Coordinates of C-alpha atoms in Angstrom, one line a residue:
Chain B
M1 CA 0.0 0.0 0.0
N2 CA 1.4 3.4 -1.1
F3 CA 0.4 6.5 0.9
E4 CA 2.3 8.9 -1.3
L5 CA 0.8 10.9 -4.1
S6 CA 2.2 10.1 -7.5
E7 CA 4.7 12.5 -9.2
E8 CA 2.0 13.9 -11.4
Q9 CA -0.3 14.4 -8.5
R10 CA 2.4 16.2 -6.5
I11 CA 3.2 18.5 -9.5
F12 CA -0.4 19.3 -9.9
R13 CA -0.8 20.0 -6.2
D14 CA 2.2 22.3 -6.3
Q15 CA 0.8 24.2 -9.3
V16 CA -2.5 24.7 -7.7
R17 CA -0.9 25.7 -4.5
A18 CA 1.2 28.4 -6.3
F19 CA -1.9 29.6 -8.2
A20 CA -3.8 29.8 -4.9
E21 CA -1.1 31.5 -2.9
C22 CA -0.6 34.1 -5.7
H23 CA -4.2 34.8 -6.7
L24 CA -6.5 33.8 -3.9
K25 CA -4.8 34.1 -0.5
G26 CA -4.8 38.0 -0.6
G27 CA -8.5 38.5 -0.7
A28 CA -9.5 35.6 1.5
L29 CA -11.1 37.6 4.3
A30 CA -13.2 39.9 2.1
R31 CA -14.3 37.1 -0.1
A32 CA -15.6 35.1 2.7
H33 CA -17.4 38.0 4.3
S34 CA -19.0 39.3 1.1
G35 CA -21.6 36.5 0.9
S36 CA -21.9 36.5 -2.9
Y37 CA -20.6 34.0 -5.4
P38 CA -17.2 35.2 -6.7
R39 CA -17.7 35.0 -10.5
D40 CA -14.4 36.7 -11.2
I41 CA -12.6 33.9 -9.3
A42 CA -14.7 31.3 -11.2
R43 CA -13.6 32.7 -14.6
L44 CA -9.9 33.0 -13.3
M45 CA -10.0 29.3 -12.2
A46 CA -11.6 28.1 -15.4
A47 CA -8.9 29.9 -17.4
N48 CA -6.2 28.1 -15.3
G49 CA -7.8 24.5 -15.8
L50 CA -9.4 24.2 -12.4
F51 CA -12.9 23.5 -13.7
G52 CA -14.0 20.0 -14.9
I53 CA -10.8 18.5 -13.5
A54 CA -12.2 15.0 -13.5
L55 CA -14.2 15.3 -16.7
P56 CA -12.9 13.9 -19.9
E57 CA -11.0 16.2 -22.3
A58 CA -13.3 15.3 -25.0
V59 CA -16.2 17.2 -23.2
G60 CA -13.9 20.1 -22.3
G61 CA -12.7 18.8 -19.0
Q62 CA -9.1 18.3 -17.8
G63 CA -9.1 14.5 -18.1
G64 CA -8.0 13.9 -14.4
A65 CA -9.2 11.5 -11.8
L66 CA -11.5 12.4 -8.8
L67 CA -8.6 12.6 -6.5
D68 CA -7.0 15.4 -8.6
S69 CA -10.2 17.4 -8.0
V70 CA -10.0 16.6 -4.3
I71 CA -6.4 17.8 -4.3
A72 CA -7.2 21.0 -6.1
L73 CA -10.2 21.6 -3.7
E74 CA -7.9 21.1 -0.7
E75 CA -5.2 23.5 -1.9
V76 CA -7.6 26.3 -2.9
S77 CA -9.5 26.0 0.4
L78 CA -6.3 26.2 2.4
A79 CA -5.4 29.4 0.8
C80 CA -8.9 30.9 0.6
P81 CA -11.6 29.0 2.2
R82 CA -14.4 30.7 0.3
S83 CA -12.8 30.0 -3.1
G84 CA -13.2 26.3 -2.2
D85 CA -16.9 26.8 -2.9
V86 CA -16.0 27.9 -6.5
I87 CA -13.9 24.7 -7.1
Q88 CA -16.9 22.8 -5.7
A89 CA -19.3 24.5 -8.1
G90 CA -16.8 23.9 -11.1
N91 CA -16.1 20.2 -10.3
F92 CA -18.2 18.5 -7.5
G93 CA -21.6 20.1 -7.5
A94 CA -24.5 19.7 -9.9
I95 CA -22.0 20.2 -12.8
R96 CA -20.7 16.7 -12.2
T97 CA -24.2 15.0 -12.2
F98 CA -25.0 17.1 -15.2
A99 CA -21.9 16.2 -17.1
E100 CA -22.4 12.5 -16.3
Y101 CA -26.0 12.2 -17.6
A102 CA -26.5 15.1 -20.0
T103 CA -27.4 14.5 -23.7
A104 CA -24.9 15.6 -26.3
D105 CA -27.3 18.5 -27.1
Q106 CA -27.4 19.5 -23.4
R107 CA -23.6 19.4 -23.1
Q108 CA -23.3 21.5 -26.2
R109 CA -25.7 24.1 -24.8
Y110 CA -24.5 24.3 -21.2
L111 CA -21.2 22.5 -20.5
K112 CA -19.0 25.0 -22.3
P113 CA -20.2 28.1 -20.4
L114 CA -20.3 26.1 -17.1
L115 CA -16.7 25.0 -17.6
A116 CA -15.6 28.5 -18.5
G117 CA -17.0 29.9 -15.1
E118 CA -19.5 32.0 -17.1
M119 CA -22.6 30.0 -16.1
L120 CA -23.4 28.7 -12.6
I121 CA -25.6 25.5 -12.1
S122 CA -27.4 24.6 -8.7
V123 CA -29.0 21.5 -7.6
A124 CA -32.7 21.9 -6.3
M125 CA -33.4 18.9 -4.2
T126 CA -34.8 19.7 -0.8
E127 CA -38.5 20.6 -0.4
P128 CA -40.4 22.0 2.5
D129 CA -41.6 18.4 3.3
A130 CA -38.7 16.5 1.9
G131 CA -35.3 16.9 3.5
S132 CA -33.5 13.7 4.6
A133 CA -36.6 11.9 3.4
V134 CA -35.7 13.2 -0.1
T135 CA -37.8 10.6 -1.9
D136 CA -40.9 12.3 -0.4
L137 CA -40.4 15.2 -2.8
K138 CA -43.6 16.5 -4.4
S139 CA -42.4 18.7 -7.2
A140 CA -44.1 17.1 -10.2
L141 CA -44.2 17.1 -14.0
K142 CA -47.4 16.8 -16.1
A143 CA -47.2 15.9 -19.7
D144 CA -47.8 18.7 -22.0
G145 CA -47.5 17.8 -25.7
E146 CA -43.9 16.9 -26.4
G147 CA -42.8 18.4 -23.1
W148 CA -43.7 18.7 -19.5
R149 CA -45.2 21.3 -17.0
L150 CA -43.4 21.5 -13.6
S151 CA -45.2 22.5 -10.4
G152 CA -43.9 22.6 -6.9
S153 CA -41.3 24.3 -4.7
K154 CA -37.7 23.9 -3.4
V155 CA -35.8 25.3 -0.5
F156 CA -32.2 25.5 0.8
V157 CA -30.8 25.5 -2.7
T158 CA -27.1 26.6 -2.6
N159 CA -26.2 29.5 -4.9
S160 CA -29.8 30.0 -5.7
E161 CA -29.6 33.7 -5.7
E162 CA -27.0 33.6 -8.5
A163 CA -27.4 30.4 -10.4
D164 CA -28.3 30.6 -14.1
L165 CA -29.3 27.0 -14.4
F166 CA -31.0 24.6 -12.0
L167 CA -30.9 20.9 -11.9
V168 CA -34.3 20.1 -10.4
Y169 CA -35.2 16.8 -8.8
C170 CA -38.8 16.1 -9.6
R171 CA -41.3 13.3 -10.1
Y172 CA -42.9 11.9 -13.3
G173 CA -45.0 9.5 -11.2
P174 CA -45.4 8.0 -7.7
G175 CA -42.7 6.1 -5.7
V176 CA -38.9 6.2 -5.9
E177 CA -39.1 5.0 -9.5
G178 CA -41.2 8.0 -10.5
I179 CA -38.2 10.5 -9.6
G180 CA -36.0 12.0 -12.2
S181 CA -34.7 15.5 -13.0
V182 CA -35.0 18.4 -15.4
L183 CA -33.0 21.5 -16.2
L184 CA -34.5 24.9 -15.6
E185 CA -33.0 28.2 -16.6
R186 CA -33.4 31.3 -14.5
G187 CA -36.1 33.5 -15.9
A188 CA -38.3 30.7 -17.4
E189 CA -42.0 31.6 -17.3
G190 CA -43.7 30.5 -14.2
F191 CA -40.3 30.0 -12.4
E192 CA -40.2 32.4 -9.5
I193 CA -37.0 32.8 -7.3
G194 CA -38.2 34.0 -3.9
R195 CA -36.8 36.4 -1.4
P196 CA -33.3 35.4 -0.1
S197 CA -32.7 34.2 3.5
Q198 CA -29.4 33.8 5.0
Y199 CA -27.5 30.8 6.4
M200 CA -25.4 30.9 9.5
N201 CA -22.3 31.0 7.3
G202 CA -23.5 34.3 5.6
E203 CA -24.4 32.7 2.3
S204 CA -28.0 33.3 1.0
W205 CA -30.6 30.8 -0.2
C206 CA -33.9 31.4 -2.0
P207 CA -37.0 29.4 -2.2
L208 CA -37.9 28.3 -5.7
F209 CA -41.5 28.2 -6.9
F210 CA -42.6 26.4 -10.1
D211 CA -46.0 27.3 -11.4
G212 CA -46.6 25.2 -14.4
V213 CA -43.1 26.0 -15.8
Y214 CA -42.9 24.5 -19.3
V215 CA -40.0 22.0 -19.6
P216 CA -39.2 21.2 -23.2
P217 CA -38.2 17.6 -23.9
E218 CA -34.7 18.6 -24.6
N219 CA -34.3 19.8 -21.0
V220 CA -35.1 16.5 -19.4
L221 CA -31.9 15.3 -17.7
L222 CA -33.0 12.0 -16.2
G223 CA -36.5 10.4 -16.9
R224 CA -38.3 8.0 -14.6
G225 CA -36.1 5.7 -12.6
G226 CA -33.3 8.4 -12.5
F227 CA -33.1 8.8 -8.8
K228 CA -30.4 6.2 -8.2
K229 CA -28.2 7.7 -10.9
Q230 CA -28.7 11.1 -9.5
I231 CA -27.7 10.0 -6.0
S232 CA -24.5 8.3 -7.5
G233 CA -23.7 11.7 -9.0
F234 CA -24.5 13.3 -5.6
N235 CA -21.9 11.2 -3.9
V236 CA -19.3 13.3 -5.8
E237 CA -20.9 16.4 -4.3
R238 CA -20.6 14.9 -0.9
L239 CA -16.9 14.2 -1.4
G240 CA -16.5 17.8 -2.2
N241 CA -18.4 18.7 0.9
A242 CA -16.1 16.3 2.9
T243 CA -12.9 17.8 1.3
R244 CA -13.9 21.4 2.2
A245 CA -14.9 20.4 5.7
Q246 CA -11.5 18.7 6.3
A247 CA -9.5 21.5 4.5
L248 CA -11.3 24.2 6.5
G249 CA -10.5 22.5 9.7
R250 CA -6.9 22.3 8.5
Y251 CA -7.0 26.0 7.6
C252 CA -8.1 26.8 11.2
F253 CA -5.4 24.4 12.5
N254 CA -2.7 26.3 10.6
Q255 CA -3.9 29.6 11.9
A256 CA -3.9 28.3 15.4
R257 CA -0.5 26.7 15.1
D258 CA 1.0 29.9 13.9
Y259 CA -0.7 31.7 16.8
A260 CA 0.4 29.2 19.4
L261 CA 4.0 29.6 18.2
S262 CA 4.0 33.4 18.6
R263 CA 1.3 34.4 21.2
Q264 CA 2.9 34.7 24.7
Q265 CA 0.9 34.3 27.9
F266 CA 2.3 33.9 31.4
G267 CA 5.7 34.6 29.9
R268 CA 5.8 31.7 27.4
P269 CA 4.4 30.9 24.0
L270 CA 1.1 29.1 24.0
C271 CA 2.7 26.0 22.4
E272 CA 4.6 25.3 25.6
F273 CA 1.4 24.5 27.5
Q274 CA 0.7 20.9 27.5
G275 CA -3.2 21.6 27.5
I276 CA -2.6 23.4 24.1
Q277 CA -0.3 20.8 22.8
W278 CA -2.8 18.1 23.4
K279 CA -5.5 20.0 21.5
F280 CA -3.2 20.1 18.5
A281 CA -2.4 16.4 18.8
E282 CA -6.1 15.6 18.9
M283 CA -6.8 17.8 15.9
E284 CA -3.9 16.3 13.9
I285 CA -5.3 12.8 14.7
Q286 CA -8.8 13.6 13.6
L287 CA -7.8 15.6 10.4
E288 CA -5.3 13.0 9.2
A289 CA -7.7 10.2 9.7
A290 CA -10.4 12.2 7.8
R291 CA -8.0 12.9 5.0
L292 CA -7.0 9.2 4.6
L293 CA -10.6 8.2 4.4
L294 CA -11.3 11.0 1.9
Y295 CA -8.4 10.0 -0.3
R296 CA -9.4 6.4 -0.1
A297 CA -13.0 7.2 -1.3
A298 CA -11.7 9.3 -4.1
T299 CA -8.9 6.9 -5.2
R300 CA -11.2 4.0 -5.3
A301 CA -13.6 5.9 -7.6
E302 CA -10.7 6.7 -10.0
T303 CA -12.4 8.6 -12.8
G304 CA -15.9 7.3 -12.0
L305 CA -18.3 7.9 -9.2
P306 CA -17.5 7.1 -5.6
S307 CA -19.3 4.2 -3.7
A308 CA -22.0 5.2 -1.3
Q309 CA -20.4 3.5 1.6
D310 CA -16.8 5.0 1.1
T311 CA -18.5 8.4 0.6
S312 CA -20.7 8.1 3.7
I313 CA -17.7 7.2 5.9
A314 CA -15.4 9.8 4.4
K315 CA -18.1 12.5 4.7
A316 CA -19.1 11.8 8.4
M317 CA -15.4 11.7 9.4
C318 CA -14.4 14.8 7.5
N319 CA -17.4 16.8 8.7
L320 CA -16.7 15.8 12.3
A321 CA -13.0 16.4 12.1
G322 CA -13.3 19.7 10.3
H323 CA -15.8 21.1 12.7
F324 CA -13.9 19.8 15.7
A325 CA -10.6 21.4 14.5
A326 CA -12.3 24.7 13.8
N327 CA -13.8 24.8 17.2
E328 CA -10.6 23.8 18.9
S329 CA -8.6 26.3 16.9
M330 CA -11.0 28.9 18.0
Q331 CA -10.5 27.9 21.7
V332 CA -6.7 28.1 21.2
M333 CA -6.9 31.5 19.7
G334 CA -9.3 32.9 22.2
G335 CA -10.6 36.4 21.4
M336 CA -8.6 36.5 18.1
G337 CA -10.3 33.3 16.9
Y338 CA -13.7 34.5 17.9
S339 CA -13.2 37.9 16.1
A340 CA -14.1 38.3 12.4
D341 CA -10.4 39.6 11.9
T342 CA -9.5 36.0 11.1
L343 CA -11.5 33.4 9.2
V344 CA -11.6 30.9 12.0
E345 CA -15.0 31.9 13.3
W346 CA -16.3 31.8 9.6
C347 CA -14.9 28.4 9.2
L348 CA -16.5 27.2 12.4
R349 CA -19.9 28.5 11.1
K350 CA -19.3 27.0 7.7
T351 CA -18.1 23.5 9.0
R352 CA -21.3 23.4 11.2
G353 CA -23.4 23.6 8.2
W354 CA -21.8 20.5 6.6
L355 CA -23.0 18.4 9.5
I356 CA -26.4 19.1 8.0
A357 CA -25.9 19.8 4.3
G358 CA -25.4 17.2 1.6
G359 CA -26.7 14.3 3.7
S360 CA -26.7 15.0 7.5
L361 CA -24.4 13.1 9.8
E362 CA -27.3 10.9 10.9
M363 CA -28.2 9.9 7.4
M364 CA -24.5 9.1 6.7
K365 CA -24.6 6.8 9.8
N366 CA -27.8 5.2 8.6
R367 CA -26.1 4.4 5.3
I368 CA -22.9 3.1 6.9
A369 CA -25.0 0.8 9.2
E370 CA -26.8 -0.6 6.1
G371 CA -23.4 -1.4 4.6
I372 CA -22.3 -3.1 7.8
F373 CA -25.5 -5.3 8.0
E374 CA -25.9 -5.6 4.4
R375 CA -29.6 -4.8 4.9
R376 CA -31.8 -1.8 4.1
F377 CA -33.4 -0.2 7.1
S378 CA -36.4 1.9 6.2
Q379 CA -36.8 5.0 8.5
R380 CA -40.5 4.9 7.9
P381 CA -43.0 3.8 10.6
P382 CA -44.1 0.2 10.0
R383 CA -47.4 -0.1 8.1
A384 CA -49.8 -2.9 8.5
G385 CA -48.9 -5.7 5.9
A386 CA -46.0 -3.7 4.6
R387 CA -42.5 -5.2 4.6
A388 CA -39.8 -3.0 6.1
G389 CA -37.3 -1.6 3.6
A390 CA -39.8 -1.6 0.8
D391 CA -39.2 2.1 -0.1
G392 CA -36.9 5.0 0.4
Chain C
M1 CA 16.4 26.3 -33.3
K2 CA 16.9 24.3 -30.1
I3 CA 16.8 26.0 -26.6
L4 CA 18.5 24.6 -23.6
V5 CA 16.9 25.6 -20.3
P6 CA 18.7 24.6 -17.1
V7 CA 16.3 24.2 -14.0
K8 CA 17.5 24.0 -10.5
R9 CA 15.7 22.2 -7.6
V10 CA 15.7 24.6 -4.6
V11 CA 14.0 24.9 -1.2
D12 CA 10.5 26.4 -1.9
F13 CA 10.4 30.2 -1.6
N14 CA 7.6 29.9 1.0
V15 CA 9.6 27.7 3.3
K16 CA 11.2 29.4 6.3
V17 CA 14.8 27.9 6.0
R18 CA 16.4 26.6 9.1
V19 CA 20.2 26.1 9.6
K20 CA 21.2 22.5 10.3
A21 CA 22.1 21.7 13.9
D22 CA 25.8 21.0 12.9
H23 CA 26.0 24.4 11.0
T24 CA 27.1 22.7 7.7
G25 CA 24.2 24.1 5.7
V26 CA 20.5 24.6 5.7
E27 CA 18.1 21.9 6.4
T28 CA 16.7 20.2 3.2
A29 CA 15.3 17.0 4.6
N30 CA 11.5 16.9 4.7
V31 CA 11.4 20.4 3.3
K32 CA 9.3 21.3 0.3
M33 CA 11.5 21.7 -2.8
S34 CA 10.4 23.5 -6.0
M35 CA 11.9 24.8 -9.2
N36 CA 14.0 28.0 -8.7
P37 CA 11.4 30.8 -9.6
F38 CA 13.9 32.6 -12.0
D39 CA 14.2 29.2 -13.9
E40 CA 10.3 29.0 -14.1
I41 CA 10.6 32.4 -16.0
A42 CA 13.4 31.0 -18.2
V43 CA 11.2 28.0 -19.1
E44 CA 8.2 30.2 -19.8
E45 CA 10.3 32.4 -22.1
A46 CA 11.5 29.4 -24.0
V47 CA 8.0 28.0 -24.3
R48 CA 6.7 31.4 -25.7
L49 CA 9.6 31.5 -28.2
K50 CA 8.4 28.0 -29.3
E51 CA 4.8 29.0 -29.5
Q52 CA 5.9 32.0 -31.7
G53 CA 7.7 29.7 -34.0
A54 CA 11.2 31.1 -33.1
A55 CA 12.2 27.7 -31.5
S56 CA 11.6 24.1 -32.5
E57 CA 12.7 22.2 -29.4
I58 CA 13.1 22.9 -25.7
V59 CA 15.5 20.8 -23.6
A60 CA 15.2 21.2 -19.8
V61 CA 18.2 20.1 -17.9
S62 CA 18.8 19.7 -14.1
I63 CA 21.8 18.8 -12.2
G64 CA 21.7 17.1 -8.7
V65 CA 20.0 14.2 -6.9
A66 CA 17.6 11.8 -8.5
Q67 CA 14.6 14.0 -7.2
C68 CA 15.5 16.7 -9.6
Q69 CA 13.6 14.6 -12.1
E70 CA 10.4 16.2 -10.6
T71 CA 11.8 19.6 -11.4
I72 CA 12.5 18.5 -14.9
R73 CA 9.0 17.0 -15.1
T74 CA 7.5 20.4 -14.1
A75 CA 9.4 22.0 -16.9
L76 CA 8.1 19.4 -19.3
A77 CA 4.6 20.1 -18.0
M78 CA 5.0 23.7 -18.7
G79 CA 5.9 22.9 -22.3
A80 CA 9.6 21.8 -22.6
D81 CA 9.9 18.8 -25.0
R82 CA 12.5 16.6 -23.3
G83 CA 14.7 16.5 -20.2
I84 CA 18.3 15.6 -19.3
L85 CA 19.2 14.9 -15.7
I86 CA 22.8 15.0 -14.8
E87 CA 22.8 12.9 -11.6
T88 CA 25.2 13.6 -8.9
R89 CA 25.3 13.8 -5.1
V90 CA 28.1 16.2 -5.0
E91 CA 27.1 19.8 -4.2
T92 CA 27.7 21.4 -7.5
Q93 CA 29.1 24.9 -7.5
P94 CA 28.6 27.5 -10.3
L95 CA 31.8 26.8 -12.2
A96 CA 31.0 23.1 -12.2
V97 CA 27.5 23.6 -13.4
A98 CA 28.8 25.9 -16.2
K99 CA 31.3 23.3 -17.2
L100 CA 28.6 20.6 -17.3
L101 CA 26.3 22.8 -19.2
K102 CA 29.1 23.6 -21.7
A103 CA 29.6 19.9 -22.3
L104 CA 25.8 19.5 -22.9
V105 CA 25.9 22.5 -25.3
E106 CA 28.6 20.9 -27.3
R107 CA 26.5 17.6 -27.4
E108 CA 23.1 19.3 -28.1
S109 CA 24.2 22.4 -30.2
P110 CA 21.4 24.7 -29.0
G111 CA 21.0 28.1 -30.6
L112 CA 20.2 29.6 -27.2
V113 CA 20.6 28.9 -23.5
I114 CA 18.2 30.6 -21.2
L115 CA 18.9 30.4 -17.5
G116 CA 17.4 32.1 -14.4
K117 CA 19.6 35.0 -13.5
Q118 CA 20.4 33.4 -10.1
A119 CA 19.0 30.6 -7.8
I120 CA 17.3 31.6 -4.7
D121 CA 19.2 29.2 -2.4
D122 CA 22.8 30.5 -2.9
D123 CA 22.0 33.6 -4.7
C124 CA 25.3 33.1 -6.7
N125 CA 24.3 34.8 -9.9
Q126 CA 27.4 33.3 -11.8
T127 CA 26.4 30.3 -13.8
G128 CA 25.1 32.1 -16.9
Q129 CA 28.1 34.5 -17.1
M130 CA 30.5 31.6 -16.6
L131 CA 28.9 29.5 -19.2
A132 CA 28.9 32.4 -21.8
A133 CA 32.6 32.9 -21.1
L134 CA 33.4 29.1 -21.4
L135 CA 31.6 28.9 -24.6
G136 CA 32.9 32.2 -26.0
W137 CA 29.2 33.2 -26.6
A138 CA 27.4 36.5 -26.4
Q139 CA 25.5 37.0 -23.1
G140 CA 22.5 39.1 -22.1
T141 CA 22.0 38.9 -18.3
F142 CA 19.1 40.1 -16.2
I143 CA 16.8 40.4 -19.2
S144 CA 13.3 41.8 -19.1
K145 CA 12.6 41.6 -22.8
A146 CA 13.9 39.3 -25.5
K147 CA 13.2 39.3 -29.3
I148 CA 14.9 36.6 -31.4
G149 CA 15.6 37.6 -35.0
D150 CA 17.7 36.3 -37.8
G151 CA 21.0 35.4 -36.2
K152 CA 20.6 37.9 -33.4
A153 CA 18.8 38.6 -30.2
E154 CA 17.6 41.9 -29.1
V155 CA 17.3 42.1 -25.3
V156 CA 16.5 44.7 -22.7
R157 CA 18.6 44.4 -19.4
E158 CA 17.7 45.6 -16.0
V159 CA 20.7 47.5 -14.8
D160 CA 21.3 49.8 -12.0
G161 CA 19.6 53.1 -12.7
G162 CA 17.7 52.0 -15.8
L163 CA 17.3 49.7 -18.8
E164 CA 20.0 48.8 -21.2
S165 CA 19.2 47.5 -24.8
L166 CA 21.6 45.2 -26.5
V167 CA 21.8 43.3 -29.8
L168 CA 23.5 40.0 -29.3
K169 CA 25.0 37.7 -31.9
M170 CA 23.6 34.3 -31.8
P171 CA 24.1 31.6 -30.4
A172 CA 23.9 33.4 -27.0
V173 CA 23.3 32.9 -23.3
L174 CA 20.5 34.7 -21.7
T175 CA 19.6 35.0 -18.1
A176 CA 16.0 35.9 -17.0
D177 CA 15.0 38.6 -14.5
L178 CA 11.7 38.8 -12.7
R179 CA 9.9 41.0 -15.1
L180 CA 10.6 39.0 -18.3
N181 CA 7.3 37.2 -18.0
E182 CA 4.8 35.7 -15.7
P183 CA 5.1 31.9 -15.9
R184 CA 2.1 29.8 -16.5
Y185 CA 0.7 27.2 -14.2
A186 CA 1.0 23.8 -15.8
S187 CA -2.4 22.4 -16.5
L188 CA -3.4 18.8 -15.5
P189 CA -3.6 17.5 -19.1
N190 CA -0.1 18.9 -19.7
I191 CA 1.2 17.4 -16.5
M192 CA -0.1 14.0 -17.7
K193 CA 1.4 14.5 -21.1
A194 CA 4.7 15.3 -19.5
K195 CA 4.8 11.8 -18.0
K196 CA 5.4 10.4 -21.5
K197 CA 8.2 12.9 -22.5
P198 CA 11.6 11.4 -22.3
I199 CA 14.2 12.2 -19.6
E200 CA 17.7 11.0 -20.2
T201 CA 20.0 10.5 -17.2
L202 CA 23.7 11.3 -17.4
T203 CA 26.6 11.7 -15.0
P204 CA 29.4 14.2 -14.7
E205 CA 31.9 11.4 -15.4
A206 CA 30.1 10.5 -18.6
L207 CA 30.4 14.1 -19.7
G208 CA 34.1 14.2 -18.7
V209 CA 33.6 17.0 -16.1
D210 CA 35.2 17.2 -12.7
V211 CA 32.6 18.7 -10.3
T212 CA 34.7 18.5 -7.1
P213 CA 33.9 21.6 -5.1
R214 CA 36.5 24.4 -5.3
I215 CA 35.1 26.4 -2.3
A216 CA 34.6 24.9 1.1
T217 CA 31.8 26.0 3.3
L218 CA 33.2 26.5 6.8
K219 CA 30.0 27.4 8.8
V220 CA 26.5 28.4 8.1
E221 CA 24.8 30.6 10.7
E222 CA 21.4 32.2 11.1
P223 CA 21.5 36.0 10.7
P224 CA 21.4 37.8 14.1
K225 CA 17.9 38.5 15.4
R226 CA 16.9 42.1 14.8
K227 CA 16.6 44.0 18.1
A228 CA 13.4 45.9 18.8
G229 CA 13.6 49.6 17.9
G230 CA 13.2 52.5 20.3
K231 CA 10.4 55.0 20.4
V232 CA 10.9 58.8 20.3
A233 CA 8.6 61.2 21.9
G234 CA 8.8 63.9 19.2
V235 CA 10.7 65.4 16.4
A236 CA 13.1 67.2 18.7
E237 CA 14.2 64.0 20.3
L238 CA 14.5 62.2 16.9
V239 CA 16.7 65.0 15.6
D240 CA 18.8 64.9 18.8
K241 CA 19.3 61.1 18.5
L242 CA 20.2 61.4 14.8
K243 CA 22.8 64.0 15.6
N244 CA 24.3 62.8 18.8
E245 CA 23.6 59.0 18.8
A246 CA 23.6 57.8 15.3
K247 CA 25.7 60.8 14.1
V248 CA 24.1 60.8 10.7
I249 CA 23.1 64.5 10.5

């Protein structure tokens, strides 16, 4: 077993690091505090080959493996935590599911501007009555001539205030088998983007309302029975979430380490207190373990989609480790960590969100348990005459 | 025309260097190493000349331990066509490097050698000049602009107090200054393509060059820590101190 990156991976990491140190590190604080999606950074990254890293060159990607995108996301997040979200959008988010299942025509229309950082795509999944129980979603399509009419609503859609294109999970009919997805452009008739609310991390989200929005047949991404495929694509998104959680924890750790080396109290630097040393040792153990699980999940996927089990384990561990490290780093840095003069408090708020978003910690544990027992465990209350595990 | 670009593996510019406990040098074990930044500029210039059609092949060469292959690979990812590693564990000093490069020039017959003006580890700033002298070639050092014409190179040099424009007879040795260009980041597809580009490994012995160091390093020490400055209450005190303590006015 080899725990070293290959020579190519090391060179790529060094190139991304040099890019991030030069172009992203400087404005990190302002970028995180602004709340809006940094389109200028998206274009800059796209121009430097940091979008579509794991997509084939034939469709405009960089022809790398999933681990290459993980490496890029880590390096960028370590220099500028907010810019990590841009790498996410250009590699791990809806763009990945879209690229995997889009028709040639859809790729032709959307993939080029997406990979150039000119267009932003969001995934609309959660609904007021369908969160962790995502298969309860109600947004539905009704046949209308060649195409469809979409009605329903969505909540908690990342980048919804700014996205140009939405990958909307919706149903063609009842049950898990009835679920698929369509592509909606901002501004489509009957598609209303509601007033923005704010998350704890400063980002906004808007409710989406679909009032009989016409979906032409060429904008259907996945038809009936598409749910499992979508969730396979979503596992990449989860690894991006895991990567950022782990990297932001490491970012805080690095800040706290510098602080502990220079900050003097009671006549000695903080790093000379054993209570502080043990905090760092515990953070290091958690962050290193998280990173190994993350790299394993990404490496096993190679250029394809990662497995649900690997992803769930990596996401749970990275989310916990990242949040733990951010919290402990803040404690080490005291008032300076709590102040918005550094990004430690921002990272703490951000990593808190990842214990919820992209599949909550509890749902990840459910999935891991199913892998352990090789059984499906339905979370639904038992119904008379129904066998447990019959649906989602 | 072929261009030879030497690239040196040095401690990364972001690393805070530490002196070895025995004071024989600086610590390089478990320290991040990268291509000398001025050499990156040299590689970039060569790649641009090739893109403009002024060059047909770029050969990147590095001298040192086996890990220098990664530095060559980075140059290949940026656009060089093939690499040569002169493998040695001896600490090669500027004259030895210049002699090795001369031997390579005689073997490869490039029309141009572009080097970084100096390496950020020892800051010697000697190799380019020595190489030009050994070859009897024209040299343009600290260049911030280069235009390659028919049998001549027009360069702008950054000298004390201004810019100096020169026309050099080719073949020539150029050394790159900071403002010559902004090097590109190697893209992932180019990094993967670089894997397939050939790297030849040679030794100083095979090139018939004696690389035994001529200069012995006696001791390496950290610079003394700067002491905190004093504060003055006002202009009068400052003037007084400048006059009577520092004796500069």
